[in-house]
Coordinates of C-alpha atoms and ligand atoms in Angstrom, one line a residue:
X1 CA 100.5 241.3 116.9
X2 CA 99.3 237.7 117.0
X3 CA 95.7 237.1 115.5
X4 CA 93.7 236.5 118.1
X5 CA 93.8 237.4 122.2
X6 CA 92.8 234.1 123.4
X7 CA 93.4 230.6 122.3
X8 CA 90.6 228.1 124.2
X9 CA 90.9 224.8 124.2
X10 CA 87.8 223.0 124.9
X11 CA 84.4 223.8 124.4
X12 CA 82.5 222.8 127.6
X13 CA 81.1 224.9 129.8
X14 CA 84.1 226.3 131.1
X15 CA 85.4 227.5 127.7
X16 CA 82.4 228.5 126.5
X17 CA 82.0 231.1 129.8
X18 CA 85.3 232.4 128.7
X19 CA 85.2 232.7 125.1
X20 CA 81.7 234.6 125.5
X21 CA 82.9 236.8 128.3
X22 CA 86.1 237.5 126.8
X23 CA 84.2 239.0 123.2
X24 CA 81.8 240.9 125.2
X25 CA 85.2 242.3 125.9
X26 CA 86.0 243.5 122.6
X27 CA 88.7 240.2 122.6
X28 CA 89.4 237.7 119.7
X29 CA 89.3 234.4 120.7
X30 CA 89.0 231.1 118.9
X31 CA 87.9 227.7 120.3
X32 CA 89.1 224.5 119.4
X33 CA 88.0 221.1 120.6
X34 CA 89.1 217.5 120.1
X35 CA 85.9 216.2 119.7
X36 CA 83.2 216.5 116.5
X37 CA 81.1 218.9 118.8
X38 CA 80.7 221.2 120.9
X39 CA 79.6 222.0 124.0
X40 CA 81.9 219.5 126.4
X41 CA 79.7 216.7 128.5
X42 CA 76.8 218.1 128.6
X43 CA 76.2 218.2 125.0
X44 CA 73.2 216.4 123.8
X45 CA 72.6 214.9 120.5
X46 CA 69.6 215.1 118.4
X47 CA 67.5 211.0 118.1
X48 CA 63.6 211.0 117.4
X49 CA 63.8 214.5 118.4
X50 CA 64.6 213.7 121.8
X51 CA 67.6 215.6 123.2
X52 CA 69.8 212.7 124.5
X53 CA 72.3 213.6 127.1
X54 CA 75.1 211.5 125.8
X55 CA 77.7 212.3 128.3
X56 CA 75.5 211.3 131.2
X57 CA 72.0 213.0 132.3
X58 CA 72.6 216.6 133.6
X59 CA 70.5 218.7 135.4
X60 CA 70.9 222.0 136.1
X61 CA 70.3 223.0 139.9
X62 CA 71.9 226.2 141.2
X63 CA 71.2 228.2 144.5
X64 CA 74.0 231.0 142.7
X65 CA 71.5 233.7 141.4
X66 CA 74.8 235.3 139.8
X67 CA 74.7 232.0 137.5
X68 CA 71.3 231.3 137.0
X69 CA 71.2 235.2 135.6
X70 CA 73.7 234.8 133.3
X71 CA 73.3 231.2 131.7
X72 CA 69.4 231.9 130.9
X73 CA 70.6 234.3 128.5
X74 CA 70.8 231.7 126.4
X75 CA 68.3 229.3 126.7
X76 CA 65.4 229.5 128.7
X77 CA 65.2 226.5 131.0
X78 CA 61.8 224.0 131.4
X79 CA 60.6 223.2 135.4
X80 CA 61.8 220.1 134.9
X81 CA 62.3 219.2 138.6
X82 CA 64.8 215.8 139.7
X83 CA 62.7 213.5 141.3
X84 CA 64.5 209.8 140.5
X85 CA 62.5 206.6 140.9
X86 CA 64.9 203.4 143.4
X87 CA 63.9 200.4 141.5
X88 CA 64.4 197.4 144.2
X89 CA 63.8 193.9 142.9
X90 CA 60.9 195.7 141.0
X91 CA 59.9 197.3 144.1
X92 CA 59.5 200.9 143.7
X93 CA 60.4 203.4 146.1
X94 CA 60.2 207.6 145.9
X95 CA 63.7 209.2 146.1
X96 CA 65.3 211.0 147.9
X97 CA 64.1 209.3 151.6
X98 CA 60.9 210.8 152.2
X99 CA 57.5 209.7 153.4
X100 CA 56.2 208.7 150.0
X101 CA 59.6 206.4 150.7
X102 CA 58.8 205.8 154.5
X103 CA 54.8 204.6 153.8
X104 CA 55.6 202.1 150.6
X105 CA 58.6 200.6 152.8
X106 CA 56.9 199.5 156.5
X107 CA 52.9 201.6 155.9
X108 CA 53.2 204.6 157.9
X109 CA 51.4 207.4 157.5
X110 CA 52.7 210.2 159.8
X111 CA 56.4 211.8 160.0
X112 CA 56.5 210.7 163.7
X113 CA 55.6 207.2 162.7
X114 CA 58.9 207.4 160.3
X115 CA 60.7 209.0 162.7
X116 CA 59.8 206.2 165.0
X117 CA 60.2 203.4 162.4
X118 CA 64.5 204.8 161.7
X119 CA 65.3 205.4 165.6
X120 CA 63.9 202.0 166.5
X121 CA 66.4 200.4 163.6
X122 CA 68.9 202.5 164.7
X123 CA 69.0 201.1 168.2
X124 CA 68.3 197.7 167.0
X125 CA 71.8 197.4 165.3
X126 CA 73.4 199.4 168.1
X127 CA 76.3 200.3 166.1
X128 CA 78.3 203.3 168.0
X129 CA 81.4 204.0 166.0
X130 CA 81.0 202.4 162.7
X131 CA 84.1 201.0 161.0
X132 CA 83.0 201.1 157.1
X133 CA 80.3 202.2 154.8
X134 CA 78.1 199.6 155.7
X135 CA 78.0 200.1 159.6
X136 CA 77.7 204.3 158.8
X137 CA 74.7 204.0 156.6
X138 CA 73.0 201.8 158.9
X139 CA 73.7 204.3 161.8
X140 CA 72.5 207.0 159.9
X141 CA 69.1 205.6 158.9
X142 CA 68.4 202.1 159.4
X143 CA 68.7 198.6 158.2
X144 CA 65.4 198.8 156.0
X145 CA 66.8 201.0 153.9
X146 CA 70.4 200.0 153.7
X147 CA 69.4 196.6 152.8
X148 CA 67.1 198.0 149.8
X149 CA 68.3 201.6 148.4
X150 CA 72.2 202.0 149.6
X151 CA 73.8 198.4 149.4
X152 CA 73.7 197.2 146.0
X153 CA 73.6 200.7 144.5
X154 CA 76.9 201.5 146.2
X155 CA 78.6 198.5 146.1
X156 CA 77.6 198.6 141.8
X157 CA 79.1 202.3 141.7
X158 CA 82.5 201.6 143.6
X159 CA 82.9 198.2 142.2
X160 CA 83.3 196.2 146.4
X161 CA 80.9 195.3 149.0
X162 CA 79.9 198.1 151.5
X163 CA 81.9 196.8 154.2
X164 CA 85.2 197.2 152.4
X165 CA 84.5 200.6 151.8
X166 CA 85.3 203.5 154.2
X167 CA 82.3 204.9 156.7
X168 CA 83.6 208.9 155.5
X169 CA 82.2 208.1 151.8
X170 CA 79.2 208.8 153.5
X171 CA 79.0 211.5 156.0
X172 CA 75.1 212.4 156.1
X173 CA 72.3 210.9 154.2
X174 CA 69.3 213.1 154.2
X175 CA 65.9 212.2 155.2
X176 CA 63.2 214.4 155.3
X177 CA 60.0 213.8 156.6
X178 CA 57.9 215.0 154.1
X179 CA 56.2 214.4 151.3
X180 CA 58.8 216.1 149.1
X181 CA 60.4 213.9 146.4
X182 CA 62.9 216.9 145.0
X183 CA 66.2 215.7 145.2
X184 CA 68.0 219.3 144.9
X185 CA 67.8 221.4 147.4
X186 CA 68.3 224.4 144.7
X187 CA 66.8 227.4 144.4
X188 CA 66.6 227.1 140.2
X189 CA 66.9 223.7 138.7
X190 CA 65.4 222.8 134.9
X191 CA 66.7 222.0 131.9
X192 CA 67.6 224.4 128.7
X193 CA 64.6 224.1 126.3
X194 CA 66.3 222.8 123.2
X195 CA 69.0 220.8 124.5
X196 CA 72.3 222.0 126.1
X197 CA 73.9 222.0 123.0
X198 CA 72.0 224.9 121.5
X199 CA 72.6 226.8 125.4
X200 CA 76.0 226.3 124.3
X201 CA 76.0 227.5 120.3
X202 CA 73.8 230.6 121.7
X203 CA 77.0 231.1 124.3
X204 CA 79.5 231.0 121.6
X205 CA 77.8 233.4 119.3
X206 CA 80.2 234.1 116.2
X207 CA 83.0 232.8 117.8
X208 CA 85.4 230.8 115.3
X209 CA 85.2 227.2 116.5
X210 CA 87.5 224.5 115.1
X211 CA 85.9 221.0 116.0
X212 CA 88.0 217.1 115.6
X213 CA 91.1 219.9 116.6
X214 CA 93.1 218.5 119.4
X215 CA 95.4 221.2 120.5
X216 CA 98.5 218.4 121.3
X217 CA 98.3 217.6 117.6
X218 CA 98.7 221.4 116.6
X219 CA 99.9 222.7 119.6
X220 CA 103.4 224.8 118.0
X221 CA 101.2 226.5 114.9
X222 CA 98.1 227.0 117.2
X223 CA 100.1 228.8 119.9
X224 CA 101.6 230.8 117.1
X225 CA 97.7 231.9 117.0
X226 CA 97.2 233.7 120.3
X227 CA 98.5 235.8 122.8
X228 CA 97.6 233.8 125.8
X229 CA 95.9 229.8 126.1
X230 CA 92.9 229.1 128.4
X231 CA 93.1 225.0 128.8
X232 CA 90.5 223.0 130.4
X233 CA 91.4 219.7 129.1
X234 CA 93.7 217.0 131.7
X235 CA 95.9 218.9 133.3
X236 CA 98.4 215.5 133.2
X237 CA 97.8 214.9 129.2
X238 CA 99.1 219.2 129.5
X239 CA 102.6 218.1 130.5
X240 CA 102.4 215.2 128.9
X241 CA 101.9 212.3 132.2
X242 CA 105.7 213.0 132.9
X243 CA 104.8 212.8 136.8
X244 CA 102.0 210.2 136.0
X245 CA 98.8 209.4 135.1
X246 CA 95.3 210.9 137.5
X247 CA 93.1 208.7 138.2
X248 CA 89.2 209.0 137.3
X249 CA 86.0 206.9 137.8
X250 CA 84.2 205.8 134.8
X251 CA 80.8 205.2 133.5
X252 CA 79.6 203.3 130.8
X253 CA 76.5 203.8 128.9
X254 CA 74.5 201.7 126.5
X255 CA 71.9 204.1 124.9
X256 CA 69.1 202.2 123.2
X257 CA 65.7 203.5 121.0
X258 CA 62.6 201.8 121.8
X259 CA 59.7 201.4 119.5
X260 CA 57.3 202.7 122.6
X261 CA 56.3 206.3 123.8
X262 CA 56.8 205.6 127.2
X263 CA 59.4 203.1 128.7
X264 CA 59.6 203.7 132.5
X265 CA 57.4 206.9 133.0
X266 CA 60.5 209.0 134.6
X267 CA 63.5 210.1 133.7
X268 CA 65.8 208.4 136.0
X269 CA 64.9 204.9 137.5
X270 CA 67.9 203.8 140.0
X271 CA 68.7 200.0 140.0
X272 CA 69.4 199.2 143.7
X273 CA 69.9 195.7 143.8
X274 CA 73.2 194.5 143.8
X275 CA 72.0 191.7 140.8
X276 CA 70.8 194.0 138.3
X277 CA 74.4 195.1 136.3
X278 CA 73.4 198.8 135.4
X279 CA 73.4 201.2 138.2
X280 CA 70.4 203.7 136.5
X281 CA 68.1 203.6 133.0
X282 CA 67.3 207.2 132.1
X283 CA 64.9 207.9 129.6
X284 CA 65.6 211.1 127.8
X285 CA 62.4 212.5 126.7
X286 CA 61.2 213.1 130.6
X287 CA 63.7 215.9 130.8
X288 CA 61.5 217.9 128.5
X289 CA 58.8 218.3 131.0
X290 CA 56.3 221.0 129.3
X291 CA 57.3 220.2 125.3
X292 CA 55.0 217.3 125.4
X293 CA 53.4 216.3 128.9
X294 CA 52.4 212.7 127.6
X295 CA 55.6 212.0 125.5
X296 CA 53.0 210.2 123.1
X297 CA 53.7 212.9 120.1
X298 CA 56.9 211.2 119.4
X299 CA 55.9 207.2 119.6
X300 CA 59.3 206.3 120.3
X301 CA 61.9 207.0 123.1
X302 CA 65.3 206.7 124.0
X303 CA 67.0 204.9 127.3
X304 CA 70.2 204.9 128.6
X305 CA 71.4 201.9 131.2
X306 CA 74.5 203.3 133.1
X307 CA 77.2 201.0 134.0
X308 CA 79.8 201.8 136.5
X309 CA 83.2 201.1 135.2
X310 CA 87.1 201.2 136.4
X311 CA 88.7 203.9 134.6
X312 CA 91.8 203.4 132.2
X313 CA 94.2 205.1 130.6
X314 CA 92.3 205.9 127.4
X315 CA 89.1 205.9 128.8
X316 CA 86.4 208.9 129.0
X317 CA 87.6 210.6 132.1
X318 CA 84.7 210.9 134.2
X319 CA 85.0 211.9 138.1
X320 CA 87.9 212.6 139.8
X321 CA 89.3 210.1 142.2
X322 CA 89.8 212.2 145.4
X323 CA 91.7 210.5 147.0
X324 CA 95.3 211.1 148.8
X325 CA 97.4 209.5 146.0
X326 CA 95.6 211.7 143.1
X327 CA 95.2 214.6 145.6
X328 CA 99.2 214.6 145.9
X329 CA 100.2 214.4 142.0
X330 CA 97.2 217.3 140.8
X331 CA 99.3 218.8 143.5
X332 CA 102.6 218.3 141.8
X333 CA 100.9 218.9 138.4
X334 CA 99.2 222.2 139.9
X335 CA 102.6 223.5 140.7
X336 CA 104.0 223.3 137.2
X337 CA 100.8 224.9 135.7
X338 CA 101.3 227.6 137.9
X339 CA 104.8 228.4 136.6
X340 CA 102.8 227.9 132.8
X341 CA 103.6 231.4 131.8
X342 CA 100.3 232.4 129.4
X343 CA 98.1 229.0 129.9
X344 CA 95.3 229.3 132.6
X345 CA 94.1 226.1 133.3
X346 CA 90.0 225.8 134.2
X347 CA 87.1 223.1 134.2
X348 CA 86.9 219.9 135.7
X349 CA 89.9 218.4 133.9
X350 CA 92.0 221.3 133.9
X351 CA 91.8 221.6 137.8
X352 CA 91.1 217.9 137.9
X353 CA 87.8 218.8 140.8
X354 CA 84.7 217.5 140.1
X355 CA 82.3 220.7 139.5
X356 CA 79.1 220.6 138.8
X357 CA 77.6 222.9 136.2
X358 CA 77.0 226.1 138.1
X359 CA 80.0 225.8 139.9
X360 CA 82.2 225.8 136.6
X361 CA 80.5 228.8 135.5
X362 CA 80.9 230.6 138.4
X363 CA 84.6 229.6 138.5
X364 CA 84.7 230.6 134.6
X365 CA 83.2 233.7 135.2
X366 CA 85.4 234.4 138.6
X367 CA 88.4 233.5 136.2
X368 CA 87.3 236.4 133.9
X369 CA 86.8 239.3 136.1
X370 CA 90.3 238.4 137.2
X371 CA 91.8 238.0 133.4
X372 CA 89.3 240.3 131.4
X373 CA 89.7 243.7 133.1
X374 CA 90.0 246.5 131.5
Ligands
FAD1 C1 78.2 211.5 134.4 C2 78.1 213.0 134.8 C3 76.9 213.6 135.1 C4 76.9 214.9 135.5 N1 75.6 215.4 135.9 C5 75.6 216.7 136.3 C6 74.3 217.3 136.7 O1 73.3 216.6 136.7 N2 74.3 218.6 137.1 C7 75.4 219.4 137.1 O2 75.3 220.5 137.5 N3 76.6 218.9 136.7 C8 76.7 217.6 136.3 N4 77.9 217.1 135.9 C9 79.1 218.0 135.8 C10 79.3 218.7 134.4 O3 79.4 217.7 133.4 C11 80.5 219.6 134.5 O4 80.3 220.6 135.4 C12 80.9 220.3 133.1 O5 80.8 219.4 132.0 C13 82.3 220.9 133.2 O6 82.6 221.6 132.0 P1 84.1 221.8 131.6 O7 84.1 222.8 130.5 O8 85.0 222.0 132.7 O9 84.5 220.3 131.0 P2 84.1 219.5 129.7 O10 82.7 219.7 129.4 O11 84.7 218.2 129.8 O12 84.9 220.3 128.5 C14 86.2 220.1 128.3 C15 86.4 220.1 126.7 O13 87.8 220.1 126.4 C16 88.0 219.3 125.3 N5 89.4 218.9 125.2 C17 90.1 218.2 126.2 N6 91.4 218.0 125.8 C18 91.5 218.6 124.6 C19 92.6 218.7 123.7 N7 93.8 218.2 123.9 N8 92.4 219.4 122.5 C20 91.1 220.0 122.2 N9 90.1 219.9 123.1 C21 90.3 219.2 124.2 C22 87.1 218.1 125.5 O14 86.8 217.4 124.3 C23 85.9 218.8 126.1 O15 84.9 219.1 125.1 C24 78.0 215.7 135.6 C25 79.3 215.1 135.3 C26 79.3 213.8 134.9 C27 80.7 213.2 134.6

C-alpha cells in the first residue's frame, strides 16, 4: 500500500482539476511544484493590493457551461469584459475592428459606409492569391488597417517583417460592423474576484502541497509515494530531451509600480507600431472591474510592458511552436509517454498544445471521468 493514490506534479490548472476531482473521490493525492507557488501561470501575486497577473494577463472566456459550472465553485468571477485599446503612434483605436474602429480611422458613421470604406481597399490592392502574411491581411480587410493595427504588432510578436511570414498565420480576421468592442465571443468571461491564486487554493482544498519541489530532483523517493503520476510539466524535460528539445515562443515582461491611480485607463493598451519595442502595457487593477470603479482607492498601480522574445533552452516556456518540426518530435515524445506505464501526461506542457483556460479544465476534467471511475 503506497501512501497516497496520486502523485501530481504541477499545480496549474490542470493539476489542480485533478487533484480536486480525484479527493472528491475519496483518493489521496499530493501536489508538488517546482516553483514557490501555486496555481501554474495564471497565478497572480499580491502588490498595492492589486492582483498582478505575473505569468501574462488572463482572462477567463468560456462558451463550455460544463466549465464555467464547475470553476465558479471557487471563486466567483467579476464582469470584467476584454475590450483592448490599439495604441498607433499615440493614435488610439477600439479593438477588436468595429465601427468605434471604422469612424476614428476614415469618419464614417454607418456599417455600410465601413463596409464600403474595406471593399474599396480591398480592390484597390487587387491582390487575388496572396503569397505571405502581408498580402493576406490586406486581402482580408484593407490597407488602412494593415498599415496601423496588424503590421508592426505582428512583425514585434514573430520577430520578421510581414512579408516573410506565411499568408496561413492568418486565416480570418474578424470585423464586425458594430458598435461592439468585446473581443471574446464567449458566453462567460470575467475574472475570479480575489485573484486566480485564491480560485486555485479554494480548488485544492486540504490537499498536501509541496512547493520549490521539482519532481526530477526527487523523482525515485517521490514515486515511492504514489500508486500512479499525473505530469503536466514538458513532456521533453519527462524523458529527459533524449530525442530533443521542443520549441516554444517567449514573452518577456517588465512589470513596473507607478506612483499614479490611473496610468492608461484600461487594462490592456496594444502597441502597434513597429518602433515602439513592447508589444502590450497592461495595467492590472482594470481587471478588477466592480472592486473599485475609479481605481482611485489605491493611489498607485501596476503596469506590465510585454516584450516578445525568442525562446531558449532555459527560458519560461510560453506557447508552443506549431509547427511541422515540433509537431513531428511531440509526436515521437507522445509515443513514449504512451508506453509510460502509471504517468498520464496533461496541461499545456505535458501535451505540449496551447490551451486556453477552459479548455485545460475540460481536458482535466475529461481525463478524470476516464481515470476516477468507480
Ligand atoms: C502569456 C499567456 C497568456 C494567456 N492568457 C490566457 C487568457 O487570457 N485566457 C485563457 O483562457 N488562457 C490564457 N492562457 C493559457 C493558460 O495559461 C493555460 O491554459 C493554463 O495555464 C494551463 O494550465 P496547466 O496546468 O496546463 O499549465 P501550468 O499552469 O503551466 O502548470 C504546470 C505546472 O507544472 C509545474 N512543473 C513543471 N515541471 C515541473 C517539475 N519538474 N516538477 C514540479 N513541478 C513542475 C510548473 O511549475 C507549473 O506550475 C495564456 C497563456 C499564456 C502563455
Amino acid at each position: 500500500m503506497k501512501q497516497y493514490d496520486y502523485l501530481i506534479v504541477g499545480a496549474g490548472l490542470y493539476g489542480a482539476v485533478f487533484a480536486q476531482q480525484a479527493v472528491k473521490k475519496g483518493k489521496k493525492v499530493l501536489v508538488i511544484d517546482k516553483r514557490p507557488n501555486i496555481a501554474g501561470n495564471v497565478y497572480t501575486e499580491d502588490i498595492e493590493k492589486i492582483h498582478v497577473h505575473k505569468y501574462g494577463a488572463h482572462i477567463f472566456h468560456t462558451n463550455n457551461k460544463k466549465v464555467w459550472n464547475y470553476i465558479t465553485q471557487f471563486a466567483e468571477f467579476n464582469r470584467f469584459t476584454n475590450s483592448p485599446v490599439a495604441n498607433y503612434k499615440g493614435e488610439l483605436y477600439s479593438l477588436p475592428f468595429n465601427m468605434y474602429t471604422f469612424n476614428k480611422m476614415w469618419g464614417v458613421i454607418t456599417p455600410e459606409e465601413a463596409q464600403a470604406k474595406i471593399e474599396e481597399q480591398k480592390k484597390e490592392a487587387g491582390i487575388t492569391e496572396p503569397k505571405n502574411l502581408e498580402e493576406q491581411a490586406i486581402s482580408l480587410v484593407g490597407t488602412d488597417i494593415y498599415e496601423k493595427l496588424i503590421k508592426g504588432y505582428t512583425q514585434k510578436q514573430w520577430g520578421r517583417p510581414c512579408t516573410e511570414l506565411p499568408s496561413f498565420i492568418i486565416k480570418r480576421l474578424p470585423v464586425r460592423l458594430t458598435f461592439d468592442n468585446n473581443y471574446f465571443n464567449a458566453l462567460y468571461q470575467g475574472i475570479p474576484v480575489g485573484g486566480y491564486t485564491k480560485m486555485v487554493a479554494n480548488m485544492l482544498g486540504d490537499v498536501e502541497v509541496r512547493l520549490d519541489t521539482d519532481y526530477f530532483e526527487h523523482k525515485e523517493e517521490l514515486n515511492q509515494l504514489a500508486d500512479k503520476v499525473v505530469y503536466t510539466g514538458a513532456v521533453d524535460a519527462y524523458f529527459d530531451y533524449k530525442l530533443g528539445e521542443l520549441e516554444y515562443r517567449s514573452v518577456r515582461f517588465e512589470t513596473e509600480v507607478l506612483d499614479k491611480p490611473n496610468f492608461q485607463g484600461n487594462a490592456a493598451v496594444n502597441y502597434t507600431d513597429a518602433q515602439t519595442p513592447w508589444t502590450r502595457i497592461i495595467e492590472h487593477k482594470w481587471f478588477e472591474f466592480g472592486k473599485d470603479d475609479e481605481g482611485n482607492d489605491i493611489p498607485k498601480t501596476v503596469i506590465s510592458r510585454e516584450y516578445s522574445s525568442e525562446w531558449k533552452p532555459g527560458d519560461e516556456p510560453y506557447y508552443p511552436v506549431n509547427d511541422e518540426k515540433n509537431g513531428k518530435l511531440y509526436e515521437e515524445y507522445k509515443k513514449l509517454a504512451d508506453q509510460e506505464e502509471n504517468v498520464i501526461f496533461g496541461g499545456r506542457l505535458g501535451e505540449y498544445k496551447y490551451y486556453d483556460m477552459d479548455a485545460v479544465i475540460a481536458a482535466a476534467l475529461e481525463m478524470c471521468e476516464k481515470e476516477l471511475e468507480d
